[in-house]
Coordinates of C-alpha atoms and ligand atoms in Angstrom, one line a residue:
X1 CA 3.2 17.9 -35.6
X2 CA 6.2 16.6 -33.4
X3 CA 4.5 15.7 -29.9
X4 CA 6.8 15.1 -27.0
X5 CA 5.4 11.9 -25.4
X6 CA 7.0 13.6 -21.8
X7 CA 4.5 16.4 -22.4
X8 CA 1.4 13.9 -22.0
X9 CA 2.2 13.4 -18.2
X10 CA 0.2 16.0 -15.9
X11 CA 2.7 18.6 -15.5
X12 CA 2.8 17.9 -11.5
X13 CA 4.5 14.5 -12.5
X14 CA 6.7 16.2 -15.2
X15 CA 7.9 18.9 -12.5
X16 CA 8.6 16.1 -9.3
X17 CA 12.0 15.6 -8.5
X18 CA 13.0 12.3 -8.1
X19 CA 13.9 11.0 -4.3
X20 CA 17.2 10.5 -4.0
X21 CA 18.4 7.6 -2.1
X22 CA 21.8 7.4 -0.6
X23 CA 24.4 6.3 -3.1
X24 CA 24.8 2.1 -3.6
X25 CA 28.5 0.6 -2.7
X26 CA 28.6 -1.1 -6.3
X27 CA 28.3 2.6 -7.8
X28 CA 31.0 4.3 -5.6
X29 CA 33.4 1.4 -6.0
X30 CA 32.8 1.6 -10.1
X31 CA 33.1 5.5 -9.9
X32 CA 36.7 5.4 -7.6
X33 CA 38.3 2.3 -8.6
X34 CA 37.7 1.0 -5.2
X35 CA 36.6 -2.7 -3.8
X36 CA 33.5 -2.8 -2.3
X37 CA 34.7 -4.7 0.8
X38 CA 36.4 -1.4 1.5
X39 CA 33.4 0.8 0.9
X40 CA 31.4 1.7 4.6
X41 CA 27.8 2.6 3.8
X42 CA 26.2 4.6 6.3
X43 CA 23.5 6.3 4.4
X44 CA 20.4 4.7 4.0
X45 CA 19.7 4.0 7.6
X46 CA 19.5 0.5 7.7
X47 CA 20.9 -2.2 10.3
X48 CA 24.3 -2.8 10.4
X49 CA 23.5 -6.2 12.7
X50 CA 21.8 -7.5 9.4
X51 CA 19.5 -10.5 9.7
X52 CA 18.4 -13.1 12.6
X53 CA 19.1 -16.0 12.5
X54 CA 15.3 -17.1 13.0
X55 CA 14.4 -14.9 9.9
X56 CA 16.8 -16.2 7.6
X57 CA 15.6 -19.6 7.9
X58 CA 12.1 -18.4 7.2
X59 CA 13.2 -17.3 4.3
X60 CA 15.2 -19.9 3.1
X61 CA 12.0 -22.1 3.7
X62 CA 9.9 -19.5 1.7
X63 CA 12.7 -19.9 -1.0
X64 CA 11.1 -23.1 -2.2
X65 CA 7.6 -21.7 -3.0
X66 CA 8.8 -19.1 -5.2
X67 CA 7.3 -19.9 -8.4
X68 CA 4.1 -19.1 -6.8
X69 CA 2.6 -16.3 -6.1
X70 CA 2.2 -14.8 -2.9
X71 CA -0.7 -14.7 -0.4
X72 CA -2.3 -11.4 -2.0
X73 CA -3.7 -11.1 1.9
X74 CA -0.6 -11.4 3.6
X75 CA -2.8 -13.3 6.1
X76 CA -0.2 -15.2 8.4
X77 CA 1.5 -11.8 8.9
X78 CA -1.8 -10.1 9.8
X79 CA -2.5 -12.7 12.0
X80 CA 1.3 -11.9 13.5
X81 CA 0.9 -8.4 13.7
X82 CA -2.7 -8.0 14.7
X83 CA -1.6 -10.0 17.8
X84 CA 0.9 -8.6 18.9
X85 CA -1.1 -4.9 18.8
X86 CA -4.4 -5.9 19.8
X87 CA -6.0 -4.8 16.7
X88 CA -8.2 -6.9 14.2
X89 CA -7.0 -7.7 10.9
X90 CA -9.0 -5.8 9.0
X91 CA -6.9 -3.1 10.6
X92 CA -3.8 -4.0 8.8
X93 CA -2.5 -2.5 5.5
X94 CA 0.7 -4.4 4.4
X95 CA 3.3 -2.5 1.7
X96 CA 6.2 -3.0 -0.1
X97 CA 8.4 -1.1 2.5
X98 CA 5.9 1.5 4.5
X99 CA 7.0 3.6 1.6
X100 CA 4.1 2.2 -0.1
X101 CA 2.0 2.5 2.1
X102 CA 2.2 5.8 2.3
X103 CA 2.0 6.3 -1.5
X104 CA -1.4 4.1 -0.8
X105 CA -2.5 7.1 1.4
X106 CA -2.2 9.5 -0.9
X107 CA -3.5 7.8 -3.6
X108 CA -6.8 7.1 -1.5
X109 CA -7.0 10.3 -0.2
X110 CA -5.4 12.3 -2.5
X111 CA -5.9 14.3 -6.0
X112 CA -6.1 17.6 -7.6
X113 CA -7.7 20.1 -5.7
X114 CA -6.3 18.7 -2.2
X115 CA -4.0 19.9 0.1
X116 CA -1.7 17.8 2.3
X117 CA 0.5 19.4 5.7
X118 CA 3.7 18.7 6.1
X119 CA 7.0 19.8 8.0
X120 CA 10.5 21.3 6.4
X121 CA 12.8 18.8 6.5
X122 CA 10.3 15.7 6.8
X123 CA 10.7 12.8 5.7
X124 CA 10.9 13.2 1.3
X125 CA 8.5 10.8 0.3
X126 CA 5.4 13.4 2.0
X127 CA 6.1 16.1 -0.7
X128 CA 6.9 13.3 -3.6
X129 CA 3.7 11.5 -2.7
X130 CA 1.3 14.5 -2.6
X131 CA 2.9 15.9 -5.3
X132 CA 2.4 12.9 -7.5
X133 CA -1.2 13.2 -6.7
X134 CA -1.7 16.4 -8.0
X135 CA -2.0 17.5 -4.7
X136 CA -1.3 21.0 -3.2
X137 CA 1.8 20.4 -0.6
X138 CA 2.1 22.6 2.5
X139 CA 5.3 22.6 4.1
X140 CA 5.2 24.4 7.8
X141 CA 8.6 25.6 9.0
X142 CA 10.1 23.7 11.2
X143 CA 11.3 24.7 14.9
X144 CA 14.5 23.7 16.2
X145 CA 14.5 21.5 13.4
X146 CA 11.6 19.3 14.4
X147 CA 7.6 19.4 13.3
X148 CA 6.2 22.6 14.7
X149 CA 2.6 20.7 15.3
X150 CA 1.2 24.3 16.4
X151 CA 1.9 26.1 13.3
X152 CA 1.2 22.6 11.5
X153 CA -2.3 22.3 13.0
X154 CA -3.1 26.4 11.9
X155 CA -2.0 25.5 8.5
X156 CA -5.0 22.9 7.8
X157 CA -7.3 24.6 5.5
X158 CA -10.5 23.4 3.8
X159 CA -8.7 21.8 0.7
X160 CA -6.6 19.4 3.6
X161 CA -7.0 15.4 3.3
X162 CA -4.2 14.4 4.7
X163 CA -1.3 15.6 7.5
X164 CA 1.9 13.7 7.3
X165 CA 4.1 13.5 10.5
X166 CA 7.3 11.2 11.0
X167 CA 8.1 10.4 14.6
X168 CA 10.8 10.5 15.0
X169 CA 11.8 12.5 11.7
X170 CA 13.9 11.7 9.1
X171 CA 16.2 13.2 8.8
X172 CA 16.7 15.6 11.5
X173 CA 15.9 13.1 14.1
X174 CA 13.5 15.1 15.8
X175 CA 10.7 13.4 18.7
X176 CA 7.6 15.3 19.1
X177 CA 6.3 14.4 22.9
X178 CA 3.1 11.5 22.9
X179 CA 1.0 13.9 24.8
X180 CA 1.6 17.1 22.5
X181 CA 1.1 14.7 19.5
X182 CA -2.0 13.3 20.7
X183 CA -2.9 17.0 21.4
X184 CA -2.6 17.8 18.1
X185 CA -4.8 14.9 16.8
X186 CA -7.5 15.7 18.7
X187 CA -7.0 19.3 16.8
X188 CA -7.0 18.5 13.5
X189 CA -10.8 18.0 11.8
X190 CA -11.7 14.4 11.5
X191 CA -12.4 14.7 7.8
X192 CA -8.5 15.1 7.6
X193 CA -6.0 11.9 7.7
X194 CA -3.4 12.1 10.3
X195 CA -0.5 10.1 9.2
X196 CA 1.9 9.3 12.1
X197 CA 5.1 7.8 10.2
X198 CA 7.0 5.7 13.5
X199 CA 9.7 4.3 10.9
X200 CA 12.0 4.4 13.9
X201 CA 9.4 3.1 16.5
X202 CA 11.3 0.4 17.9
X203 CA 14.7 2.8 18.6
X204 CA 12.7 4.8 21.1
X205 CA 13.0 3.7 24.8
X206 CA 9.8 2.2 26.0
X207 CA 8.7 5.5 28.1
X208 CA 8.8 7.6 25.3
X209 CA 7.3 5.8 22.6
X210 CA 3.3 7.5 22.0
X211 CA 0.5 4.9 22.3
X212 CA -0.5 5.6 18.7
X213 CA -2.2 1.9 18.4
X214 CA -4.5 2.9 21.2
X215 CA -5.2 5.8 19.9
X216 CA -6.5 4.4 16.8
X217 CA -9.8 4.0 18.5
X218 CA -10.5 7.5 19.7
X219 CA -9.2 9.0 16.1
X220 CA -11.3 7.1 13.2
X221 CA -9.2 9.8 10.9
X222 CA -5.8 8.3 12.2
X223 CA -3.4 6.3 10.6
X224 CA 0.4 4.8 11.8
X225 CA 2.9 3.4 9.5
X226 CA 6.1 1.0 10.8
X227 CA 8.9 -0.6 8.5
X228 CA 10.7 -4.1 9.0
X229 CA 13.0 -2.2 7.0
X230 CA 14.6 -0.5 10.2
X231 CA 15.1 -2.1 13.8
X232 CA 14.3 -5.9 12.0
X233 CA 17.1 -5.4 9.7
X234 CA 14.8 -6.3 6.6
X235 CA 15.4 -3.2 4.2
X236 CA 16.2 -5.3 0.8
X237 CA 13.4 -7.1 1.4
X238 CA 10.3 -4.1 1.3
X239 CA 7.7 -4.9 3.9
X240 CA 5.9 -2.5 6.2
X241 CA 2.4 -1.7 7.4
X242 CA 0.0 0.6 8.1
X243 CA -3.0 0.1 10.8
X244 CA -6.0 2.0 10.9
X245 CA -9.5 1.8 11.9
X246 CA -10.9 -1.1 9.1
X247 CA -12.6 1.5 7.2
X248 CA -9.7 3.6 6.4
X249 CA -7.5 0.1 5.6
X250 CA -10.2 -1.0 3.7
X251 CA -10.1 2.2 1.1
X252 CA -6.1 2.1 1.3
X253 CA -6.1 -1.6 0.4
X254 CA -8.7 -0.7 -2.7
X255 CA -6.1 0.6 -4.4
X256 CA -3.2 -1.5 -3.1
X257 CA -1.8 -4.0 -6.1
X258 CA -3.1 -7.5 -5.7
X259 CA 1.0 -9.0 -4.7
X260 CA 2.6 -6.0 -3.2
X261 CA 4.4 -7.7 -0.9
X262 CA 6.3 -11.3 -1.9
X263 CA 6.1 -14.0 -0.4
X264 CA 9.6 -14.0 1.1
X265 CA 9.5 -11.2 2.7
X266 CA 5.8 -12.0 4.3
X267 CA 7.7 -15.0 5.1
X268 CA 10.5 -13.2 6.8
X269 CA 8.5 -10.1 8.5
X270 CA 6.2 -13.0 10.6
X271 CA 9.3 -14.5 11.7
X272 CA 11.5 -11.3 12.4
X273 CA 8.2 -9.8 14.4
X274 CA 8.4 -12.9 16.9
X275 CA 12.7 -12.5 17.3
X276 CA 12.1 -10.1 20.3
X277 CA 15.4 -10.4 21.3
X278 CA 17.1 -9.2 18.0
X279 CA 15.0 -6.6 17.9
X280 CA 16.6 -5.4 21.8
X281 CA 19.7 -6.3 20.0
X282 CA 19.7 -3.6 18.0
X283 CA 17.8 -1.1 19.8
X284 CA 21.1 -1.8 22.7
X285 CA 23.5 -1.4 19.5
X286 CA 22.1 1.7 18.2
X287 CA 22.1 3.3 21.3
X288 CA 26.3 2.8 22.1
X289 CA 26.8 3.8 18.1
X290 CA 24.9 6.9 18.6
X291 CA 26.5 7.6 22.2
X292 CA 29.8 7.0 19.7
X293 CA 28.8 9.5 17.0
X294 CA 27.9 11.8 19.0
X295 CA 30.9 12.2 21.5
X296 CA 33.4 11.7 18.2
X297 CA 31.5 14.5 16.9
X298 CA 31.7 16.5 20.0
X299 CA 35.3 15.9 20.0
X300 CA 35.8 17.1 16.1
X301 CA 33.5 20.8 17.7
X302 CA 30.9 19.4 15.6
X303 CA 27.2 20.7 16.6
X304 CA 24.8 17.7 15.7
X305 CA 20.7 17.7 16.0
X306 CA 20.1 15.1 18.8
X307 CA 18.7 12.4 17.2
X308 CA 16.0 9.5 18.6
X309 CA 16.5 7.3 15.4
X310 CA 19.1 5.5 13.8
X311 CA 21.2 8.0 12.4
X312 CA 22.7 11.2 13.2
X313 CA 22.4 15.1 11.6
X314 CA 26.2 16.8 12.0
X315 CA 26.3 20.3 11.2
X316 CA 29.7 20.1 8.9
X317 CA 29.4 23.5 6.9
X318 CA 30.4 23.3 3.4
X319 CA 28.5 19.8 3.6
X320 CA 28.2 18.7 -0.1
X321 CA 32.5 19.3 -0.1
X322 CA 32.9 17.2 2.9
X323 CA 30.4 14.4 1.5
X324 CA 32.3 14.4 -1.9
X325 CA 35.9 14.2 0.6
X326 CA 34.5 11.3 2.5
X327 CA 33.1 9.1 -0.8
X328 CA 36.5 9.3 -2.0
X329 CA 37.7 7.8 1.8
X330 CA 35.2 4.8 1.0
X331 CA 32.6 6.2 3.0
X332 CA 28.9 7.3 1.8
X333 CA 26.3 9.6 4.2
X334 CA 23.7 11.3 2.8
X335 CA 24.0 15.3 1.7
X336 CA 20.7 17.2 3.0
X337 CA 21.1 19.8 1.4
X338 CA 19.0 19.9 -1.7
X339 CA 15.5 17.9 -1.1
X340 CA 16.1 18.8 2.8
X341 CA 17.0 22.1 3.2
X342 CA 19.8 21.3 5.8
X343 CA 23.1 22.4 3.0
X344 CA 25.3 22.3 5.6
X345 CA 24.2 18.9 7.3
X346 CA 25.7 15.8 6.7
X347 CA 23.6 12.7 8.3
X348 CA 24.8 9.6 9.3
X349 CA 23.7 6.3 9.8
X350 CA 24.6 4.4 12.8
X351 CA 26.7 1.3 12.1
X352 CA 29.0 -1.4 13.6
X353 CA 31.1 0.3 16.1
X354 CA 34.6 -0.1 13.7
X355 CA 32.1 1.4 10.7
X356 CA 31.3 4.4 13.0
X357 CA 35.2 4.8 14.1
X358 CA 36.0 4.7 10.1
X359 CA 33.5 7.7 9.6
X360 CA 34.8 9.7 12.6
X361 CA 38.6 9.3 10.9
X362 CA 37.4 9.9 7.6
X363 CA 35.1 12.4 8.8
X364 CA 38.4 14.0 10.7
X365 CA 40.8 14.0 7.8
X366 CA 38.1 15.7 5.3
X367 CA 37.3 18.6 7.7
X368 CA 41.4 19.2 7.1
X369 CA 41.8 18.7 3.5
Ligands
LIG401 C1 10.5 8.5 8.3 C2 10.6 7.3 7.3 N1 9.4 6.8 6.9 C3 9.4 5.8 6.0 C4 10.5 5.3 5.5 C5 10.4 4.2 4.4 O1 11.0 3.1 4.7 P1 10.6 1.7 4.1 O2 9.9 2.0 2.8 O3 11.9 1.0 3.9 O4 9.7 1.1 5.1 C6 11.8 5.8 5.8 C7 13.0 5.3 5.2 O5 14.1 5.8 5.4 C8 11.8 6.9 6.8 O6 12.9 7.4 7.2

């Protein structure tokens, strides 16, 4: 008999497709003969202000006690974060990126024979995650490209553990309003997990940022996620968190691995957390880059989804021609088309104000070509 190892997996593994992140700078360069100091990346929505000063030299400190391993508890950054939100710190679920922690959601809550809700065009990892799960996914059409929490509320049947919900979205950019979101909490049965994703938290001006924290008091069943990855310039590193009432982090840390998060960037998420005034930095930055995109976009009779994140969603038309057009200018944005559903969507990341002014020229010259 000639068995095919592959066929072993579950077929809901076999049949996943694979997230697709926006394309590195050493690839494109290999691919077009070009040198990466020429190459602008504005796909992955990261910080183009990069790292504080204060964090880097927590981590060059943390550099020396490398050949140990981490604090498996993350304790000094629970102790950080747990202040700062007036939760305890058996509230606190640490991850490699909030990416994992949301793969720690659906592996605690998740499995064959369970549903989770989620909207078109959310964030990718939703689907992946409950998917790898063996989960049934549900994705709710979306309105006016954001989470319709009406229609996403209805679609919670009896098989439901979990409802996923970014806030703002990726990668429309979307903002559901704090009171209709807490609306919709109170909604959804408590035996259900309410995931409020706020990867872009700290790019929302203060009066419309949802008290989710506080509302983790009221809703035993609710759970919010945040990234260093984003506003605290820390993507290469992989922290984020998750807080929860304790019982809920205490299942999600069960089936956490022991050293998910190393010790440098524990190290550089305590320190980044205190640097207040990078963080208003970048929130100030992002706001003038996205002001930029949008009015060079305007000016090209570009239609773009308004956005409350760190990127923009420009309706380009023939968008997987105009992303291949600007690669070959030296400048990657992310196609989402495919995983999305938004073919003729090109989004972009907000960079340095000359990164942005590249895209807009680039972007110009391949709507011509
Ligand atoms: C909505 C949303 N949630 C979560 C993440 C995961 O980010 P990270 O794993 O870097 O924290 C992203 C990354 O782009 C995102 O857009």
């Amino acid at each position: 008999m000639n068995l095919d190892p592959c066929e072993l997996s579950p077929s809901y593994v076999r049949s996943l497709a694979p997230y697709q992140p926006g394309k590195p700078i050493s690839e494109l360069a290999r691919e077009m003969g070009l040198k990466e100091a020429s190459i602008v990346k504005l796909a992955s929505n990261e910080n183009p202000r990069g790292v504080g000063p204060r964090t880097r030299a927590a981590m060059e400190r943390a550099l020396g006690e490398v050949a140990r391993y981490p604090d498996g508890n993350g304790h000094e950054l629970k102790v950080a974060l747990s202040r700062r939100y007036g939760v305890d710190m058996a509230q606190v679920v640490l991850g490699n990126g909030s990416n994992d922690v949301l793969e720690l959601v659906a592996l605690a809550f998740l499995g064959p024979g369970r549903s989770a809700v989620y909207s078109q065009h959310a964030f990718a990892v939703y689907p992946l995650a409950t998917q790898a799960r063996g989960a049934r996914g549900i994705a709710v059409p979306a309105k006016d490209f954001g989470h319709d929490l009406e229609a996403m509320a209805r679609a919670v049947d009896d098989e439901t553990y979990v409802v996923w919900v970014a806030n703002p979205n990726n990668p429309t950019g979307t903002l559901a309003a704090a009171d209709a979101l807490e609306a919709f909490v109170r909604r959804v049965p408590e035996r259900v997990i309410v995931v409020i994703d706020e990867a872009y938290n700290e790019y929302l001006p203060a009066d419309l940022r949802a008290d989710t924290v506080k509302w983790l008091k009221r809703h035993p069943n609710l759970v919010v996620t945040r990234t260093f990855s984003k506003a605290y310039g820390l993507a290469g590193l992989r922290v984020g968190y998750a807080l929860a009432q304790p019982g809920v982090a205490d299942v999600m840390n069960r089936v956490r691995q022991p050293f998910n998060v190393n010790s440098i960037a524990l190290a550089a998420a305590a320190a980044a957390l205190e640097d207040m005034e990078f963080v208003a930095q970048s929130y100030a930055a992002n706001l003038q880059g996205l002001r930029q995109l949008r009015e060079g976009a305007t000016q090209l009779g570009l239609a773009f989804i308004p956005s409350y994140g760190n990127f923009l969603t420009v309706r380009v038309g023939k968008a997987q021609d105009i992303y291949k057009r600007l690669l070959k200018r030296g400048v990657i944005v992310r196609p989402v088309g495919g995983g999305y559903g938004l073919p003729e969507h090109l989004r972009v990341t907000v960079g340095t104000q000359a990164e942005n002014e590249r895209f807009l020229s680039a972007l110009a010259a391949s709507l011509k070509d």
